[in-house]
Amino acid sequence: TPVTEDFAEGYPSDEEWHGYINNNDRVLLKVIHYSSPTSAGAECIDPNCTWVEQWVHRAGPREKIYFKPEEVKAAIVTCGGLCPGLNDVIRQIVITLEIYGVKNIVGIPFGYRGFSDKGLAEMPLSRKVVQNIHLSGGSLLGVSRGGPSVSDIVTSMEERGINMLFVLGGNGTHAGANAIHDECRKRKLKVAVVGVPKTIDNDILLMDKTFGFDTAVEEAQRAINSAYIEAHSAYHGIGVVKLMGRSSGFIAMQSSLASGQVDICLIPEVPFNLHGPHGVLRHLKYLIETKGSAVVCVAEGAGQNLVEKTNATDASGNIVLGDIGVRIQQETKKYFKEIGIPADVKYIDPTYMIRACRANASDGILCTVLGQNAVHGAFAGYSGITVGICNTHYVYFPIPEVISHPREVDPNSRMWHRCLTSTGQPDFI
């Protein structure tokens, strides 16, 4: 509807305007027809690599909406760790809700915890409040891990009169959102629960990429470049950079590819040895002898078999990882000392600098469109969905489909082969 009376005659009628998405519009999930299981990156369901068309719902505004905007109370919650672009998504959800005519929009502070903690009041949101929040990193609403039981969250939503919930978070947060959706259905509540996938690691299934990833790769360049300058300027210099990536090495792989300065890229999906005739340290020795310096880029979840297990978990239930970056630094110093070659090892861990910065331009666009489409999906009456980008199109996925396990780098994929070509590293097994 027009925002002001001035436009009452100025908007084209629905018959003339082709801006709506038909509910039957679909986007193809996989676009490559692999003719052989041995083709790089091939995903096959049988030895003949049979082609199966799989489709997902296209995202966007529908002609018929399910909710009356004046009866909507929408809530936004951000969970887990920080990620560039959170504020951009919050801002766009609020702006789009207001365009639909929603007057009652609130933010739940500090993740799911905000539903139960009596000391945390919900934050009224409007365009005026969110106008400039995308200019800084972090989350206007704050983040936290863990929280109350699903039943308590839904009871709190009932008491507050919330009938639209937008959840920004990763796999664990989405599992929570799906449980909230199921509980609402069980109680026969007409509530739309819509997720926006937030993971700096880019590890959500079926999606081209998640917001914050581009910014993380760009920011990681500065750390890699610093490591390169330190290594290149020192006699037998070795720079070690640890980047984020618990179970997926996308940031390490893409950052190594983008920088062109990395000699060894280590990711969780590809096992490696530090010692032995084919180990990382032997290759470092070769690099020092031939190039005079080397740069190693390692994902935080790589080589966990080489560090001491803590068995501790954080509030989200994630296992606390051993520090592979420090381990590589220590083992490298020890190795070169033992073989009598001087080596100057510098270690850089830019983890929190990478995730606390504001989104870059491409992530800003992605966040804006995801925020808009989350609202369109809620108004269409969808629930238990998450919005994402698939083969360059924006779509709605059922949450269970994307959270069954984290997306990982396929060691047989073209992109990993490109990374190996760029670094020139051998197999470390």
XYZ file of C-alpha atoms in Angstrom:
429
model
C 0.000 0.000 0.000
C 1.160 3.574 -0.623
C 2.842 5.084 2.438
C 1.147 8.480 2.034
C -2.046 9.740 0.415
C 0.017 11.643 -2.193
C 0.725 8.375 -3.976
C -2.839 7.033 -3.868
C -3.218 7.390 -7.639
C 0.465 7.173 -8.484
C 1.087 3.455 -7.929
C 0.284 1.065 -10.772
C -2.637 -1.263 -10.108
C -1.955 -4.917 -9.287
C -3.120 -5.971 -12.756
C -0.414 -3.865 -14.394
C 2.365 -4.383 -11.849
C 4.415 -7.532 -12.290
C 6.455 -7.211 -9.111
C 4.952 -10.111 -7.182
C 6.378 -13.601 -6.866
C 4.022 -16.435 -7.744
C 3.761 -19.022 -4.969
C 4.653 -21.727 -7.487
C 7.901 -20.066 -8.625
C 10.835 -22.412 -8.042
C 14.646 -22.212 -8.210
C 16.760 -25.183 -9.295
C 18.892 -26.475 -6.420
C 21.700 -28.016 -8.478
C 22.656 -26.658 -11.894
C 25.479 -28.942 -13.062
C 24.650 -32.242 -14.732
C 27.701 -34.371 -13.895
C 28.213 -37.072 -16.508
C 30.647 -39.095 -14.400
C 31.256 -39.695 -10.678
C 34.971 -39.034 -11.319
C 34.321 -35.485 -12.537
C 35.765 -32.926 -10.074
C 33.248 -32.073 -7.363
C 30.667 -34.563 -8.667
C 27.716 -35.335 -6.401
C 25.956 -38.467 -7.605
C 23.092 -40.554 -6.249
C 24.118 -43.641 -8.214
C 27.060 -44.965 -10.339
C 25.478 -43.508 -13.495
C 25.258 -39.999 -12.031
C 21.530 -39.794 -12.739
C 20.243 -36.225 -13.093
C 17.548 -35.354 -10.550
C 15.843 -31.977 -10.613
C 15.405 -30.522 -7.133
C 13.636 -27.224 -6.570
C 13.165 -24.709 -3.759
C 10.665 -21.862 -3.296
C 11.633 -18.512 -4.759
C 11.768 -15.664 -2.232
C 10.008 -12.330 -2.614
C 6.746 -10.396 -2.067
C 3.432 -12.233 -2.622
C 0.244 -10.602 -3.919
C -1.803 -12.087 -1.072
C -0.463 -11.737 2.477
C -1.426 -13.881 5.450
C -1.127 -11.371 8.312
C -2.891 -8.042 8.784
C 0.021 -5.605 9.318
C -1.805 -3.684 12.059
C -2.198 -6.923 14.073
C 1.459 -7.944 13.800
C 3.947 -7.758 16.633
C 7.322 -8.639 15.124
C 10.421 -9.548 17.134
C 14.048 -9.849 16.020
C 16.701 -11.841 17.880
C 20.431 -12.315 17.164
C 22.207 -15.352 18.627
C 25.650 -16.976 18.678
C 28.820 -15.020 17.898
C 29.219 -11.718 16.084
C 29.314 -11.525 12.304
C 29.713 -8.582 9.903
C 26.294 -7.522 8.591
C 24.054 -8.289 11.587
C 23.041 -4.639 11.890
C 22.378 -4.428 8.136
C 19.894 -7.326 8.371
C 18.194 -5.924 11.506
C 17.868 -2.526 9.806
C 16.352 -3.914 6.634
C 13.863 -6.167 8.473
C 12.606 -3.132 10.430
C 12.371 -0.892 7.351
C 10.543 -3.552 5.299
C 8.104 -4.301 8.161
C 7.274 -0.587 8.367
C 6.647 -0.447 4.614
C 4.154 -3.314 5.069
C 2.450 -1.185 7.720
C 3.668 -2.914 10.896
C 3.762 -0.500 13.857
C 4.837 -2.882 16.624
C 8.458 -4.058 16.166
C 10.779 -5.082 19.009
C 14.283 -6.434 19.448
C 14.949 -9.218 21.952
C 18.253 -8.391 23.707
C 21.173 -10.834 23.981
C 19.870 -13.814 22.026
C 17.297 -16.321 23.286
C 18.309 -15.325 26.836
C 16.277 -12.110 26.352
C 13.061 -14.150 26.413
C 13.567 -15.303 30.015
C 15.852 -12.811 31.776
C 13.590 -10.398 33.645
C 16.378 -7.804 33.746
C 16.421 -7.540 29.924
C 13.643 -5.395 28.470
C 12.632 -5.733 24.812
C 13.846 -2.864 22.666
C 11.282 -0.927 20.566
C 12.525 -0.652 16.980
C 11.619 1.769 14.213
C 13.235 3.241 11.156
C 14.414 6.154 13.279
C 16.189 3.778 15.705
C 17.875 1.642 13.023
C 18.630 4.321 10.413
C 22.417 4.349 10.880
C 23.168 1.093 12.714
C 24.661 -0.549 9.599
C 27.552 1.919 9.739
C 29.134 -0.033 12.597
C 29.885 -3.694 13.312
C 28.405 -5.906 16.018
C 24.705 -6.237 16.796
C 22.430 -3.458 18.080
C 20.561 -6.140 20.065
C 23.625 -7.898 21.475
C 24.342 -11.620 21.151
C 24.756 -14.573 23.480
C 24.891 -18.362 23.324
C 22.462 -20.780 24.988
C 19.202 -19.669 26.600
C 15.945 -20.922 28.145
C 13.947 -23.997 27.070
C 11.889 -23.917 23.873
C 8.682 -24.154 25.886
C 9.676 -21.099 27.967
C 10.539 -19.121 24.833
C 7.157 -19.858 23.208
C 5.307 -19.074 26.460
C 7.177 -15.747 26.602
C 6.219 -15.063 22.961
C 2.559 -15.786 23.770
C 2.619 -13.441 26.760
C 4.223 -10.670 24.685
C 1.819 -11.211 21.755
C 4.633 -11.885 19.268
C 3.345 -13.436 16.022
C 6.406 -12.890 13.817
C 9.880 -13.936 14.950
C 13.009 -13.263 12.921
C 15.982 -15.315 14.106
C 19.522 -14.412 13.005
C 22.004 -17.184 13.774
C 23.926 -20.263 12.671
C 23.168 -23.985 12.735
C 22.486 -24.212 16.487
C 20.320 -21.087 16.475
C 18.356 -22.425 13.500
C 17.808 -25.733 15.301
C 16.322 -23.608 18.105
C 14.180 -21.647 15.621
C 12.879 -24.904 14.138
C 12.014 -26.201 17.629
C 10.185 -22.894 18.349
C 8.268 -23.322 15.064
C 7.316 -26.924 16.003
C 6.197 -25.847 19.502
C 4.072 -23.037 18.019
C 2.415 -25.557 15.681
C 1.811 -27.920 18.605
C 0.095 -25.102 20.491
C -1.772 -24.099 17.291
C -0.344 -20.580 17.427
C -0.402 -18.530 14.230
C 3.226 -17.452 14.434
C 5.706 -17.083 11.566
C 9.242 -18.110 12.529
C 11.762 -17.069 9.863
C 15.532 -17.570 10.011
C 18.340 -15.574 8.427
C 21.515 -17.728 8.353
C 24.408 -15.981 10.117
C 27.705 -17.771 9.938
C 31.027 -16.213 9.167
C 32.323 -19.711 8.276
C 29.969 -19.997 5.262
C 29.102 -23.497 6.465
C 25.322 -23.692 5.863
C 24.149 -26.371 3.420
C 22.653 -25.637 -0.019
C 23.532 -21.906 0.001
C 25.937 -20.083 -2.313
C 27.245 -18.064 0.625
C 26.144 -16.558 3.924
C 26.397 -12.897 4.911
C 29.613 -11.735 6.570
C 31.757 -14.249 4.687
C 32.939 -11.835 1.971
C 33.857 -9.260 4.599
C 35.734 -11.885 6.634
C 37.793 -12.945 3.602
C 38.556 -9.312 2.777
C 39.571 -8.506 6.362
C 41.726 -11.656 6.557
C 43.815 -10.257 3.687
C 45.292 -7.690 6.055
C 46.447 -10.382 8.494
C 47.918 -12.520 5.681
C 49.668 -9.521 4.173
C 51.132 -8.621 7.579
C 52.364 -12.198 7.990
C 53.899 -12.069 4.497
C 55.726 -8.768 5.169
C 57.006 -10.037 8.539
C 58.205 -13.316 6.973
C 59.621 -11.700 3.844
C 61.522 -9.067 5.826
C 63.111 -11.495 8.277
C 65.999 -13.920 7.711
C 64.268 -17.290 7.234
C 60.936 -15.736 8.214
C 57.788 -17.840 8.620
C 54.380 -16.199 9.116
C 51.531 -18.274 10.587
C 47.951 -16.939 10.388
C 45.011 -18.651 12.108
C 41.575 -17.876 10.656
C 38.065 -18.870 11.711
C 36.526 -22.147 10.535
C 35.479 -24.730 13.118
C 34.526 -27.550 10.771
C 34.743 -25.797 7.400
C 37.809 -24.273 5.773
C 36.065 -21.804 3.464
C 37.585 -18.632 4.995
C 41.127 -20.098 4.974
C 40.730 -21.414 1.407
C 39.223 -18.242 -0.098
C 41.604 -15.963 1.840
C 44.603 -17.965 0.607
C 43.297 -17.785 -2.967
C 42.595 -14.049 -2.742
C 45.955 -13.118 -1.217
C 48.272 -15.092 -3.505
C 50.852 -14.880 -0.685
C 50.105 -18.174 1.091
C 52.423 -21.181 0.662
C 50.529 -23.647 2.869
C 46.751 -23.669 3.513
C 45.494 -26.098 6.167
C 41.760 -26.816 6.603
C 39.686 -29.182 8.803
C 38.472 -31.263 5.843
C 41.955 -32.308 4.701
C 44.107 -34.254 7.206
C 47.813 -33.451 7.459
C 50.940 -34.451 9.393
C 53.327 -31.933 10.910
C 56.266 -34.352 11.140
C 57.595 -37.052 8.843
C 58.957 -37.101 5.274
C 55.719 -35.656 3.844
C 54.837 -33.395 6.785
C 54.215 -29.649 6.877
C 57.551 -28.983 8.630
C 59.585 -30.778 5.946
C 57.858 -28.638 3.291
C 58.561 -25.481 5.334
C 62.244 -26.437 5.330
C 62.096 -26.777 1.527
C 60.406 -23.353 1.236
C 63.015 -21.687 3.474
C 65.809 -23.230 1.376
C 64.284 -22.254 -1.981
C 62.332 -19.031 -1.264
C 63.864 -17.803 1.977
C 60.447 -17.284 3.641
C 56.981 -18.870 3.944
C 53.391 -18.064 4.932
C 51.055 -20.638 6.518
C 47.281 -20.095 6.734
C 45.409 -22.472 9.052
C 41.699 -22.767 9.927
C 40.961 -22.991 13.668
C 39.397 -26.456 13.337
C 42.242 -27.963 11.306
C 44.598 -30.586 12.769
C 42.622 -31.113 15.971
C 44.149 -34.610 16.180
C 47.512 -32.872 16.781
C 46.444 -30.806 19.805
C 45.333 -31.791 23.285
C 41.605 -32.430 23.662
C 39.885 -30.334 26.338
C 36.409 -31.979 26.170
C 35.026 -28.616 27.339
C 32.022 -27.063 25.539
C 30.727 -23.496 25.229
C 27.143 -22.367 25.993
C 26.042 -23.394 22.487
C 27.340 -26.921 23.028
C 30.292 -26.461 20.643
C 33.474 -28.289 21.635
C 36.188 -25.843 22.706
C 38.966 -26.337 20.163
C 42.662 -26.746 20.892
C 44.818 -23.921 19.523
C 46.337 -25.328 16.321
C 47.959 -21.970 15.459
C 50.058 -21.884 18.630
C 50.883 -25.592 18.167
C 52.210 -24.985 14.636
C 54.230 -21.982 15.860
C 55.807 -24.004 18.702
C 56.511 -27.123 16.596
C 58.041 -25.016 13.798
C 60.441 -23.233 16.191
C 61.390 -26.564 17.780
C 61.915 -28.321 14.431
C 64.209 -25.647 12.957
C 66.178 -25.427 16.185
C 66.714 -29.213 16.134
C 67.951 -29.242 12.510
C 70.217 -26.251 13.177
C 68.591 -23.813 10.728
C 67.687 -20.390 12.182
C 64.006 -19.501 11.636
C 62.004 -16.438 12.711
C 58.384 -17.523 13.321
C 55.642 -14.897 13.702
C 52.068 -15.875 14.668
C 48.979 -13.749 13.953
C 45.432 -14.509 15.197
C 43.014 -11.844 13.849
C 39.836 -13.780 14.850
C 37.859 -11.092 16.658
C 39.081 -8.250 14.430
C 37.626 -10.100 11.443
C 34.167 -10.663 12.877
C 33.695 -7.329 14.652
C 34.023 -5.063 11.600
C 31.169 -3.638 9.542
C 29.992 -5.378 6.376
C 31.609 -4.502 3.063
C 29.601 -3.478 -0.013
C 28.806 -6.954 -1.381
C 27.780 -8.235 2.071
C 25.754 -5.043 2.585
C 23.699 -5.853 -0.522
C 23.301 -9.500 0.503
C 22.123 -8.468 4.008
C 19.659 -5.944 2.604
C 18.041 -8.472 0.271
C 17.989 -11.230 2.919
C 16.296 -8.851 5.386
C 13.647 -7.834 2.845
C 12.954 -11.420 1.804
C 12.690 -12.614 5.416
C 9.799 -10.163 5.881
C 8.192 -11.151 2.559
C 8.336 -14.805 3.646
C 6.748 -14.091 7.030
C 3.939 -12.070 5.446
C 3.329 -14.840 2.918
C 2.510 -17.026 5.926
C 5.587 -19.238 5.766
C 7.111 -20.503 9.006
C 10.002 -22.805 9.856
C 11.898 -21.440 6.856
C 15.199 -19.690 6.372
C 16.134 -17.313 3.582
C 19.260 -17.777 1.495
C 20.890 -17.409 -1.893
C 20.965 -20.442 -4.186
C 22.516 -20.332 -7.660
C 22.396 -16.506 -7.502
C 18.643 -16.457 -6.701
C 17.043 -15.723 -3.329
C 15.008 -18.622 -1.976
C 13.247 -20.080 1.070
C 14.613 -23.329 2.490
C 12.866 -25.522 5.080
C 15.103 -25.176 8.171
C 15.616 -28.963 8.743
C 17.144 -29.271 5.252
C 19.955 -26.817 5.931
C 20.909 -27.725 9.518
C 21.382 -31.502 9.277
C 25.178 -30.956 9.302
C 27.628 -28.129 8.472
C 28.627 -27.534 4.857
C 32.275 -28.418 4.282
C 34.936 -27.856 1.649
C 34.938 -30.838 -0.727
C 38.611 -31.873 -1.159
C 37.604 -33.101 -4.638
C 36.104 -29.714 -5.598
C 37.482 -27.404 -8.237
C 37.868 -24.582 -5.703
C 40.135 -26.605 -3.393
C 42.189 -27.703 -6.425
C 42.493 -24.035 -7.424
C 43.755 -23.245 -3.924
C 46.359 -26.037 -4.134
C 47.486 -24.728 -7.526
C 47.817 -21.232 -6.044
C 49.839 -22.327 -2.969
C 51.823 -25.067 -4.717
C 51.595 -27.255 -1.616
C 51.849 -31.070 -1.754
C 49.768 -33.594 0.204
C 50.939 -33.651 3.819
C 50.181 -37.335 4.478
